[in-house]
Coordinates of C-alpha atoms and ligand atoms in Angstrom, one line a residue:
M21 CA -18.6 -119.8 -56.8
P22 CA -21.2 -120.2 -54.1
K23 CA -18.5 -119.3 -51.6
A24 CA -17.8 -116.0 -53.4
K25 CA -21.5 -115.3 -53.5
L26 CA -21.7 -116.0 -49.8
L27 CA -18.8 -113.7 -49.1
I28 CA -20.4 -110.9 -51.2
G29 CA -23.7 -111.4 -49.4
L30 CA -21.9 -111.2 -46.1
L31 CA -20.1 -108.0 -47.1
V32 CA -23.3 -106.3 -48.4
G33 CA -25.0 -107.4 -45.1
L34 CA -22.2 -105.9 -43.1
V35 CA -22.3 -102.6 -45.0
L36 CA -26.1 -102.3 -44.7
F37 CA -25.9 -103.1 -41.0
G38 CA -23.2 -100.5 -40.6
A39 CA -25.3 -97.9 -42.4
F40 CA -28.2 -98.8 -40.1
V41 CA -26.2 -98.4 -36.9
F42 CA -24.7 -95.1 -38.3
F43 CA -28.2 -93.7 -39.2
V44 CA -29.8 -94.6 -35.9
G45 CA -26.8 -93.5 -33.9
S46 CA -26.7 -90.1 -35.6
A47 CA -30.5 -89.6 -35.3
W48 CA -30.4 -90.2 -31.5
F49 CA -26.9 -89.1 -30.4
G50 CA -25.9 -86.5 -32.8
L51 CA -23.6 -85.8 -35.7
P52 CA -20.9 -88.2 -36.8
V53 CA -17.6 -87.1 -35.3
G54 CA -15.5 -84.9 -37.5
A55 CA -18.4 -83.9 -39.8
Q56 CA -17.5 -81.0 -42.1
G57 CA -19.6 -77.9 -42.6
P58 CA -21.1 -77.3 -46.1
E59 CA -19.2 -75.5 -48.8
Q60 CA -20.8 -72.0 -49.0
P61 CA -21.4 -70.1 -52.3
I62 CA -18.9 -67.5 -51.0
A63 CA -16.0 -68.6 -48.8
Y64 CA -16.9 -66.2 -46.1
P65 CA -14.3 -66.6 -43.2
H66 CA -15.5 -65.9 -39.6
T67 CA -11.8 -65.9 -38.7
T68 CA -11.0 -62.7 -40.7
H69 CA -14.2 -60.8 -39.5
A70 CA -15.0 -62.1 -36.0
G71 CA -11.5 -63.3 -35.0
S72 CA -9.8 -61.2 -32.3
V73 CA -7.6 -58.3 -33.3
E74 CA -4.7 -60.1 -31.6
S75 CA -5.2 -63.1 -33.8
G76 CA -5.2 -60.9 -36.9
G77 CA -9.0 -60.6 -37.3
L78 CA -11.2 -57.5 -37.3
G79 CA -12.8 -58.4 -33.9
L80 CA -16.4 -57.7 -35.1
D81 CA -19.0 -58.6 -32.5
C82 CA -21.3 -61.6 -33.4
T83 CA -24.3 -59.3 -32.8
F84 CA -22.9 -56.8 -35.4
C85 CA -24.0 -59.3 -38.1
H86 CA -26.4 -61.6 -36.3
R87 CA -28.5 -58.7 -35.2
N88 CA -31.7 -60.5 -34.1
V89 CA -30.0 -63.1 -31.9
D90 CA -30.8 -61.4 -28.6
K91 CA -34.2 -60.0 -29.8
G92 CA -36.1 -62.9 -31.3
P93 CA -36.1 -66.6 -32.3
A94 CA -33.8 -66.5 -35.3
A95 CA -30.2 -65.1 -35.1
T96 CA -30.5 -64.0 -38.8
I97 CA -27.7 -63.9 -41.5
P98 CA -26.7 -60.4 -42.6
S99 CA -27.8 -59.1 -46.0
V100 CA -25.3 -58.4 -48.8
E101 CA -26.0 -54.7 -48.2
Q102 CA -24.4 -55.0 -44.8
C103 CA -21.3 -56.7 -46.3
M104 CA -21.1 -54.0 -48.9
F105 CA -20.8 -51.4 -46.2
C106 CA -17.2 -52.4 -46.2
H107 CA -16.7 -54.4 -49.4
S108 CA -17.8 -51.6 -51.8
K109 CA -14.3 -50.3 -50.9
I110 CA -12.4 -53.4 -49.5
G111 CA -11.6 -55.7 -52.5
G112 CA -9.2 -58.1 -50.8
T113 CA -5.4 -58.5 -50.9
T114 CA -5.0 -62.1 -51.8
D115 CA -6.0 -63.8 -55.1
R116 CA -8.5 -66.0 -53.2
G117 CA -9.9 -63.1 -51.2
Q118 CA -10.4 -61.0 -54.4
T119 CA -12.1 -63.8 -56.2
E120 CA -14.5 -64.4 -53.3
I121 CA -15.2 -60.6 -52.8
A122 CA -15.9 -60.3 -56.5
K123 CA -18.6 -62.9 -56.1
L124 CA -20.1 -60.9 -53.2
R125 CA -20.1 -57.7 -55.4
A126 CA -21.8 -59.6 -58.2
A127 CA -24.5 -60.9 -55.8
F128 CA -25.1 -57.3 -54.7
E129 CA -25.2 -55.9 -58.3
S130 CA -27.6 -58.6 -59.5
G131 CA -29.8 -57.9 -56.5
E132 CA -30.0 -61.7 -56.0
G133 CA -28.2 -61.8 -52.7
V134 CA -26.2 -64.8 -51.4
K135 CA -27.9 -68.2 -51.0
W136 CA -26.1 -69.3 -47.8
I137 CA -26.4 -72.9 -47.0
R138 CA -27.8 -73.6 -43.5
V139 CA -25.4 -75.4 -41.2
H140 CA -27.6 -75.8 -38.1
R141 CA -31.2 -76.9 -38.9
L142 CA -33.7 -78.5 -36.5
P143 CA -36.5 -80.5 -38.0
D144 CA -39.7 -78.5 -38.8
H145 CA -41.6 -79.9 -35.9
V146 CA -39.2 -78.4 -33.4
Q147 CA -39.0 -74.8 -32.3
F148 CA -35.9 -73.0 -31.0
V149 CA -35.7 -69.4 -29.8
H150 CA -32.3 -67.6 -29.5
D151 CA -33.3 -64.7 -27.3
A152 CA -34.4 -66.7 -24.2
H153 CA -31.2 -68.7 -24.3
V154 CA -28.9 -65.7 -24.9
R155 CA -30.6 -63.9 -21.9
F156 CA -30.4 -67.0 -19.7
L157 CA -26.6 -67.5 -20.4
M158 CA -25.9 -63.7 -19.9
V159 CA -27.3 -63.8 -16.4
N160 CA -25.8 -67.3 -15.7
P161 CA -22.2 -67.0 -17.0
D162 CA -21.2 -70.1 -15.0
K163 CA -23.3 -72.1 -17.5
I164 CA -21.4 -70.8 -20.6
V165 CA -19.4 -73.6 -22.2
N166 CA -16.2 -73.3 -24.4
S167 CA -15.6 -69.7 -23.5
T168 CA -14.0 -67.6 -20.7
P169 CA -16.3 -64.6 -20.7
S170 CA -14.9 -61.4 -19.3
I171 CA -17.5 -60.2 -17.0
G172 CA -18.1 -56.4 -16.9
L173 CA -17.8 -54.3 -13.7
D174 CA -21.6 -54.4 -13.3
G175 CA -21.4 -58.3 -13.5
S176 CA -22.8 -58.2 -17.1
V177 CA -21.8 -60.5 -19.9
N178 CA -21.9 -59.6 -23.6
A179 CA -24.4 -61.5 -25.8
A180 CA -21.5 -62.5 -28.1
Q181 CA -19.8 -64.4 -25.2
V182 CA -22.5 -67.0 -24.9
C183 CA -22.7 -68.4 -28.4
S184 CA -19.8 -70.8 -27.9
T185 CA -22.1 -72.8 -25.5
C186 CA -23.9 -74.3 -28.5
H187 CA -21.8 -73.3 -31.5
G188 CA -18.2 -73.6 -30.3
Q189 CA -15.4 -71.2 -31.3
I190 CA -17.0 -69.8 -34.5
A191 CA -14.5 -66.9 -34.6
A192 CA -11.7 -69.5 -35.1
M193 CA -13.5 -71.3 -37.9
A194 CA -12.7 -70.4 -41.5
K195 CA -15.7 -72.5 -42.4
V196 CA -18.6 -73.0 -40.0
K197 CA -19.4 -76.5 -38.8
Q198 CA -21.7 -77.8 -36.2
I199 CA -19.9 -79.0 -33.1
R200 CA -22.7 -79.8 -30.7
A201 CA -25.4 -82.4 -31.3
L202 CA -28.4 -80.2 -30.4
K203 CA -30.6 -83.3 -30.4
M204 CA -33.6 -83.8 -28.1
G205 CA -31.6 -85.4 -25.3
D206 CA -29.1 -82.5 -25.4
C207 CA -31.9 -79.9 -25.2
V208 CA -33.9 -81.7 -22.5
D209 CA -30.8 -82.4 -20.3
C210 CA -30.0 -78.7 -20.1
H211 CA -33.6 -77.8 -19.5
R212 CA -33.8 -80.3 -16.6
A213 CA -30.6 -79.0 -15.1
N214 CA -31.6 -75.4 -15.4
N215 CA -35.4 -75.2 -14.8
G216 CA -36.1 -74.8 -18.5
P217 CA -39.5 -76.1 -19.9
T218 CA -39.6 -79.9 -20.3
D219 CA -43.2 -80.3 -21.6
C220 CA -43.4 -81.6 -25.2
T221 CA -45.3 -78.5 -26.4
A222 CA -42.5 -76.1 -25.3
C223 CA -40.3 -77.4 -28.1
H224 CA -42.8 -79.1 -30.5
Y225 CA -45.5 -77.6 -32.6
Ligands
HEC328 C1 -19.3 -59.8 -40.8 C2 -20.5 -60.5 -40.4 C3 -20.5 -61.7 -39.4 C4 -19.9 -61.7 -38.1 C5 -19.2 -60.6 -37.4 C6 -20.3 -63.0 -37.6 N1 -20.9 -63.7 -38.5 FE1 -21.7 -65.6 -38.2 N2 -22.3 -65.7 -40.2 C7 -22.1 -64.7 -41.1 C8 -22.5 -65.2 -42.4 C9 -22.5 -64.4 -43.7 C10 -22.9 -66.5 -42.2 C11 -23.4 -67.5 -43.3 C12 -22.3 -68.2 -44.0 C13 -21.6 -69.3 -43.2 O1 -22.3 -70.1 -42.6 O2 -20.4 -69.2 -43.0 C14 -22.8 -66.8 -40.8 C15 -23.0 -68.0 -40.2 C16 -23.0 -68.3 -38.9 C17 -23.4 -69.5 -38.2 C18 -24.0 -70.7 -38.9 C19 -25.5 -70.4 -39.3 C20 -26.2 -71.7 -39.8 O3 -26.4 -71.8 -41.0 O4 -26.4 -72.6 -39.0 C21 -23.2 -69.4 -36.9 C22 -23.6 -70.4 -35.8 C23 -22.6 -68.1 -36.7 N3 -22.5 -67.4 -37.9 C24 -22.2 -67.6 -35.5 C25 -21.4 -66.5 -35.3 C26 -20.8 -66.1 -34.0 C27 -20.8 -66.9 -32.8 C28 -20.1 -64.9 -34.3 C29 -19.2 -64.2 -33.3 C30 -18.1 -64.9 -32.8 C31 -20.4 -64.6 -35.7 N4 -21.2 -65.5 -36.2 C32 -19.9 -63.4 -36.3 C33 -21.7 -63.4 -40.8 C34 -21.1 -63.0 -39.6
HEC329 C1 -16.4 -54.0 -41.0 C2 -16.1 -54.2 -42.4 C3 -16.4 -55.5 -43.0 C4 -17.7 -56.1 -43.1 C5 -19.0 -55.6 -42.6 C6 -17.5 -57.3 -43.9 N1 -16.2 -57.5 -44.2 FE1 -15.5 -59.0 -45.3 N2 -13.6 -58.3 -45.0 C7 -13.3 -57.1 -44.4 C8 -11.8 -57.0 -44.4 C9 -11.0 -55.8 -43.8 C10 -11.3 -58.1 -45.1 C11 -9.8 -58.4 -45.3 C12 -9.4 -57.9 -46.7 C13 -8.0 -58.1 -47.0 O1 -7.6 -59.2 -47.5 O2 -7.2 -57.2 -46.7 C14 -12.4 -58.9 -45.5 C15 -12.3 -60.1 -46.2 C16 -13.4 -60.8 -46.8 C17 -13.3 -61.9 -47.7 C18 -12.0 -62.5 -48.2 C19 -11.4 -63.4 -47.2 C20 -10.1 -64.0 -47.7 O3 -10.1 -65.2 -48.0 O4 -9.1 -63.3 -47.9 C21 -14.5 -62.3 -47.9 C22 -15.0 -63.4 -48.9 C23 -15.4 -61.4 -47.2 N3 -14.7 -60.5 -46.5 C24 -16.8 -61.6 -47.2 C25 -17.7 -60.8 -46.5 C26 -19.1 -61.0 -46.4 C27 -19.9 -62.1 -47.1 C28 -19.6 -60.1 -45.5 C29 -21.0 -59.9 -45.1 C30 -21.6 -61.0 -44.4 C31 -18.5 -59.2 -45.1 N4 -17.3 -59.7 -45.7 C32 -18.6 -58.1 -44.3 C33 -14.1 -56.2 -43.8 C34 -15.5 -56.4 -43.7
HEC330 C1 -28.8 -72.9 -26.5 C2 -28.1 -73.2 -27.7 C3 -27.7 -72.0 -28.6 C4 -27.1 -70.8 -28.3 C5 -26.6 -70.3 -26.9 C6 -26.9 -70.0 -29.5 N1 -27.5 -70.8 -30.6 FE1 -27.5 -70.2 -32.6 N2 -28.5 -71.9 -33.0 C7 -28.9 -72.9 -32.1 C8 -29.8 -73.9 -32.8 C9 -30.4 -75.1 -32.1 C10 -29.9 -73.4 -34.1 C11 -30.8 -74.1 -35.2 C12 -32.2 -73.4 -35.1 C13 -33.2 -74.0 -36.0 O1 -32.9 -74.8 -36.9 O2 -34.4 -73.5 -35.9 C14 -29.1 -72.2 -34.2 C15 -29.0 -71.5 -35.4 C16 -28.2 -70.3 -35.5 C17 -28.0 -69.6 -36.8 C18 -28.7 -69.9 -38.1 C19 -30.2 -69.7 -38.1 C20 -30.6 -68.4 -37.6 O3 -31.2 -68.4 -36.4 O4 -30.5 -67.4 -38.2 C21 -27.2 -68.5 -36.5 C22 -26.7 -67.4 -37.4 C23 -26.9 -68.6 -35.1 N3 -27.5 -69.7 -34.5 C24 -26.0 -67.7 -34.4 C25 -25.9 -67.7 -33.0 C26 -25.2 -66.6 -32.3 C27 -24.5 -65.4 -32.9 C28 -25.3 -66.9 -30.9 C29 -24.8 -66.1 -29.8 C30 -25.2 -64.7 -29.7 C31 -26.0 -68.1 -30.8 N4 -26.4 -68.6 -32.1 C32 -26.3 -68.8 -29.6 C33 -28.5 -73.0 -30.8 C34 -27.9 -72.0 -30.1
HEC331 C1 -27.5 -74.3 -22.1 C2 -28.7 -75.0 -21.7 C3 -29.8 -75.1 -22.8 C4 -29.7 -75.8 -24.0 C5 -28.5 -76.5 -24.6 C6 -31.0 -75.7 -24.6 N1 -31.8 -74.9 -23.8 FE1 -33.7 -74.3 -24.2 N2 -33.8 -73.2 -22.5 C7 -32.9 -73.2 -21.5 C8 -33.4 -72.5 -20.4 C9 -32.7 -72.3 -19.1 C10 -34.7 -72.0 -20.7 C11 -35.6 -71.1 -19.9 C12 -35.2 -69.7 -20.2 C13 -36.2 -68.7 -19.5 O1 -37.1 -69.2 -18.8 O2 -35.9 -67.5 -19.6 C14 -34.9 -72.5 -22.1 C15 -36.1 -72.2 -22.8 C16 -36.4 -72.8 -24.0 C17 -37.6 -72.5 -24.7 C18 -38.8 -71.7 -24.3 C19 -38.5 -70.2 -24.6 C20 -39.6 -69.3 -24.1 O3 -40.1 -68.5 -24.9 O4 -40.0 -69.4 -22.9 C21 -37.6 -73.3 -25.9 C22 -38.7 -73.4 -26.9 C23 -36.3 -74.0 -25.9 N3 -35.6 -73.6 -24.7 C24 -35.9 -74.9 -26.8 C25 -34.7 -75.6 -26.9 C26 -34.3 -76.5 -27.9 C27 -35.1 -77.0 -29.0 C28 -33.0 -76.9 -27.6 C29 -32.1 -77.8 -28.3 C30 -31.9 -77.6 -29.7 C31 -32.6 -76.1 -26.4 N4 -33.7 -75.4 -26.0 C32 -31.3 -76.2 -25.8 C33 -31.6 -73.8 -21.6 C34 -31.1 -74.6 -22.7
HEC332 C1 -36.2 -79.0 -24.9 C2 -36.8 -79.3 -26.2 C3 -37.6 -80.5 -26.3 C4 -38.6 -81.1 -25.5 C5 -39.1 -80.5 -24.2 C6 -39.1 -82.2 -26.2 N1 -38.5 -82.4 -27.4 FE1 -38.8 -83.9 -28.8 N2 -37.3 -83.2 -30.0 C7 -36.5 -82.1 -29.7 C8 -35.6 -81.9 -30.8 C9 -34.5 -80.8 -30.8 C10 -35.8 -82.9 -31.7 C11 -35.1 -83.2 -33.0 C12 -33.9 -84.2 -32.9 C13 -33.2 -84.4 -34.2 O1 -32.6 -83.5 -34.7 O2 -33.3 -85.5 -34.7 C14 -36.9 -83.7 -31.2 C15 -37.4 -84.9 -31.8 C16 -38.5 -85.5 -31.3 C17 -39.2 -86.6 -32.0 C18 -38.7 -87.2 -33.4 C19 -37.7 -88.3 -33.1 C20 -36.5 -88.2 -34.0 O3 -35.5 -88.8 -33.6 O4 -36.6 -87.5 -35.0 C21 -40.2 -87.1 -31.3 C22 -41.2 -88.2 -31.6 C23 -40.3 -86.2 -30.1 N3 -39.2 -85.3 -30.2 C24 -41.2 -86.3 -29.1 C25 -41.2 -85.6 -27.9 C26 -42.1 -85.8 -26.8 C27 -43.2 -86.9 -26.8 C28 -41.8 -84.9 -25.8 C29 -42.4 -84.7 -24.4 C30 -42.3 -85.9 -23.6 C31 -40.7 -84.1 -26.4 N4 -40.4 -84.6 -27.6 C32 -40.1 -83.0 -25.7 C33 -36.7 -81.2 -28.6 C34 -37.5 -81.4 -27.5

């Protein structure tokens, strides 16, 4: 019996130690690999809407919905009214699509909107601003990651071509998940390399 107890004790210890390593590791280095995005109240697929026309999507621009992303701190999520611009008429062609669009219409009719679950969320003591980053990447296209931006004749890059640097290929995700750690080390490394602010008060309140 004492032997069994010892074994259980060892196992419990091992599990606790593992949990500790996991917790510290994820706090400092980022997300556990392969983490899934949250289940949303409506299964809104970026693939259908933002995916390229060649891949069967509508090819909508990221800034068509995330309207504030190059204008202020928050990218913002579109209101149900914006979705209804199309979905008052478009009801879906598959069973699954029709079920999800019915939820959207119900959210519009009740006036309650959709309570989307945040995927990316920095702690409250940290501030992040989208506009400065979007502008920086638009004028420094060589710093864009995960994308091959097509540069306009005047050398300009579209705002939507820079998002992949931090968010990956959202247009190819049926369900959004976080792909980059976006922890302090990640932010500071990029700031050091690109003359961004590195004083504590730049990012902390
Ligand atoms: C038709 C509107 C629409 C378009 C176009 C669109 N999005 Fe979204 N996006 C949404 C909605 C609605 C959500 C919230 C639900 C979700 O997370 O899937 C969202 C969520 C996100 C999130 C996660 C936000 C969070 O909670 O952290 C990111 C990142 C994002 N979009 C980036 C993009 C990028 C990049 C593009 C262009 C490739 C794009 N979106 C195009 C509507 C849109
Ligand atoms: C520019 C028009 C347009 C806008 C704006 C738009 N959609 Fe769609 N959406 C479509 C089209 C087209 C389809 C494909 C319908 C089909 O199956 O033929 C679709 C499909 C869908 C589906 C079903 C996907 C599936 O699994 O088949 C959902 C859910 C959906 N949209 C949610 C949203 C939400 C939420 C918003 C607002 C954030 C939104 N849409 C904004 C045009 C739009
Ligand atoms: C330099 C990295 C970076 C780039 C580039 C970037 N984002 Fe983000 N994004 C973040 C971070 C960090 C958060 C979480 C912010 C927070 O919690 O305050 C976020 C949150 C979001 C959110 C949810 C919260 C919100 O602000 O509404 C959306 C939607 C989003 N990003 C869309 C986009 C789109 C679209 C683009 C491209 C036009 C883009 N992002 C470019 C880092 C980035
Ligand atoms: C791709 C590289 C890159 C990443 C990743 C990045 N930044 Fe930045 N950031 C910059 C650069 C470059 C500037 C300076 C932009 C300028 O001066 O116009 C900047 C500026 C800022 C500013 C100041 C904006 C202003 O109003 O002057 C804040 C705050 C900030 N970043 C926070 C963050 C946080 C928090 C993260 C991590 C979640 C982060 N950044 C990740 C490159 C990056
Ligand atoms: C470029 C942006 C940036 C700068 C500059 C920055 N931080 Fe941070 N810091 C962050 C982010 C993002 C987090 C949140 C990491 C996370 O999600 O756990 C953070 C978290 C922290 C935490 C909490 C630790 C934790 O793991 O939760 C402390 C303490 C901290 N920072 C102190 C500092 C001090 C002191 C300085 C100046 C020497 C500084 N930071 C400069 C972005 C920054």
